XYZ file of C-alpha atoms in Angstrom:
123
model
C 5.517 -8.467 -0.111
C 7.229 -5.784 1.884
C 10.881 -4.823 2.010
C 10.701 -4.452 5.817
C 11.508 -7.100 8.418
C 8.540 -9.001 9.834
C 8.279 -8.408 13.581
C 6.824 -11.680 14.888
C 6.012 -10.256 18.349
C 4.172 -7.323 16.773
C 2.201 -9.599 14.462
C 1.273 -11.892 17.355
C 0.109 -8.891 19.402
C -2.558 -8.330 16.728
C -3.952 -11.860 17.040
C -6.851 -12.145 19.452
C -8.419 -15.559 18.830
C -6.961 -19.015 19.340
C -6.410 -21.588 16.593
C -6.782 -18.982 13.801
C -3.475 -18.768 11.880
C -2.624 -15.483 10.149
C -0.271 -15.297 7.161
C 2.595 -12.851 7.815
C 4.947 -13.685 4.929
C 5.424 -15.917 1.911
C 8.426 -17.943 0.819
C 8.061 -19.346 -2.702
C 4.901 -21.478 -2.482
C 4.973 -21.538 1.325
C 3.243 -19.336 3.870
C 4.638 -18.310 7.229
C 1.830 -17.912 9.746
C 1.546 -16.785 13.342
C -0.976 -18.333 15.683
C -2.020 -18.282 19.320
C -3.255 -21.576 20.710
C -4.726 -22.791 23.964
C -6.454 -26.013 24.902
C -6.723 -29.058 22.672
C -7.031 -28.920 18.897
C -8.449 -31.721 16.750
C -6.729 -34.904 15.600
C -5.935 -34.470 11.915
C -3.583 -35.323 9.075
C -2.081 -33.371 6.198
C -1.679 -36.074 3.558
C 0.310 -33.978 1.078
C 2.613 -31.849 3.199
C 4.814 -31.610 6.268
C 3.919 -28.956 8.863
C 6.454 -26.902 10.835
C 5.677 -25.656 14.357
C 8.083 -23.128 15.950
C 7.170 -22.112 19.502
C 7.826 -18.444 20.247
C 6.306 -18.349 23.755
C 4.847 -21.010 26.042
C 4.911 -24.792 25.843
C 3.195 -26.863 23.168
C 2.616 -30.601 23.088
C 2.066 -32.236 19.730
C 0.326 -35.518 20.375
C 1.224 -38.287 17.952
C -0.247 -41.787 17.958
C 3.159 -43.235 18.935
C 4.190 -40.627 21.532
C 4.113 -36.926 22.316
C 6.542 -34.192 21.259
C 6.928 -31.346 23.772
C 8.198 -27.964 22.586
C 9.372 -24.950 24.587
C 10.033 -21.430 23.315
C 12.754 -21.488 20.680
C 12.129 -25.096 19.667
C 10.565 -26.399 16.480
C 9.209 -29.677 15.199
C 8.188 -30.800 11.744
C 5.197 -33.137 11.615
C 5.800 -35.363 8.583
C 3.132 -35.553 5.898
C 0.504 -38.171 6.561
C 1.181 -38.339 10.323
C -1.915 -37.881 12.461
C -1.352 -35.283 15.176
C -3.163 -33.123 17.708
C -1.577 -29.977 19.198
C -2.359 -29.259 22.864
C -1.456 -26.230 24.994
C -2.285 -26.023 28.689
C -1.564 -22.277 28.725
C -1.527 -19.832 25.848
C 1.182 -20.554 23.282
C 2.462 -18.245 20.551
C 3.830 -20.064 17.523
C 4.958 -19.732 13.932
C 3.775 -22.243 11.345
C 5.219 -22.884 7.917
C 3.288 -24.809 5.313
C 2.393 -24.663 1.622
C -0.041 -22.003 0.463
C -3.669 -23.054 0.882
C -3.234 -25.700 3.595
C -6.293 -25.888 5.851
C -5.390 -25.862 9.547
C -7.567 -28.892 10.366
C -6.297 -30.989 7.448
C -8.573 -33.957 6.823
C -10.814 -33.215 9.844
C -13.463 -31.465 7.770
C -16.222 -31.449 10.401
C -14.301 -29.358 12.920
C -15.515 -26.107 14.426
C -11.818 -25.191 14.675
C -11.335 -24.926 10.900
C -10.069 -21.382 10.389
C -10.874 -19.217 7.415
C -7.942 -18.069 5.296
C -6.479 -14.824 6.675
C -3.561 -12.951 5.116
C -4.488 -9.587 6.661
C -1.161 -9.394 8.514
C 0.997 -10.104 5.444
């Protein structure tokens, strides 16, 4: 870890692909990741952990089976463990995620082309 502040905007400027989270910091057993998203993701569940979405820029909809959650810049939402969800962004969205170390972005949706490889190159 570094003793310098993490500049979220700078880290996001280094991200070029969508739906590919990059670790930028660690907090105990958790990882803080930045991600750019656009379009529709895949319906999935994280059975063992909650997942925090904090929108930095743009508007993100998190589809849930019982209703959608819409987030604007500066807003966050925690998807509870075991809740099936599908993020959707009409335009490009910049976001911060927080989840335990080793969580796969597509959760239980193992056959997805959107499953990202682990990347801590920005940490």
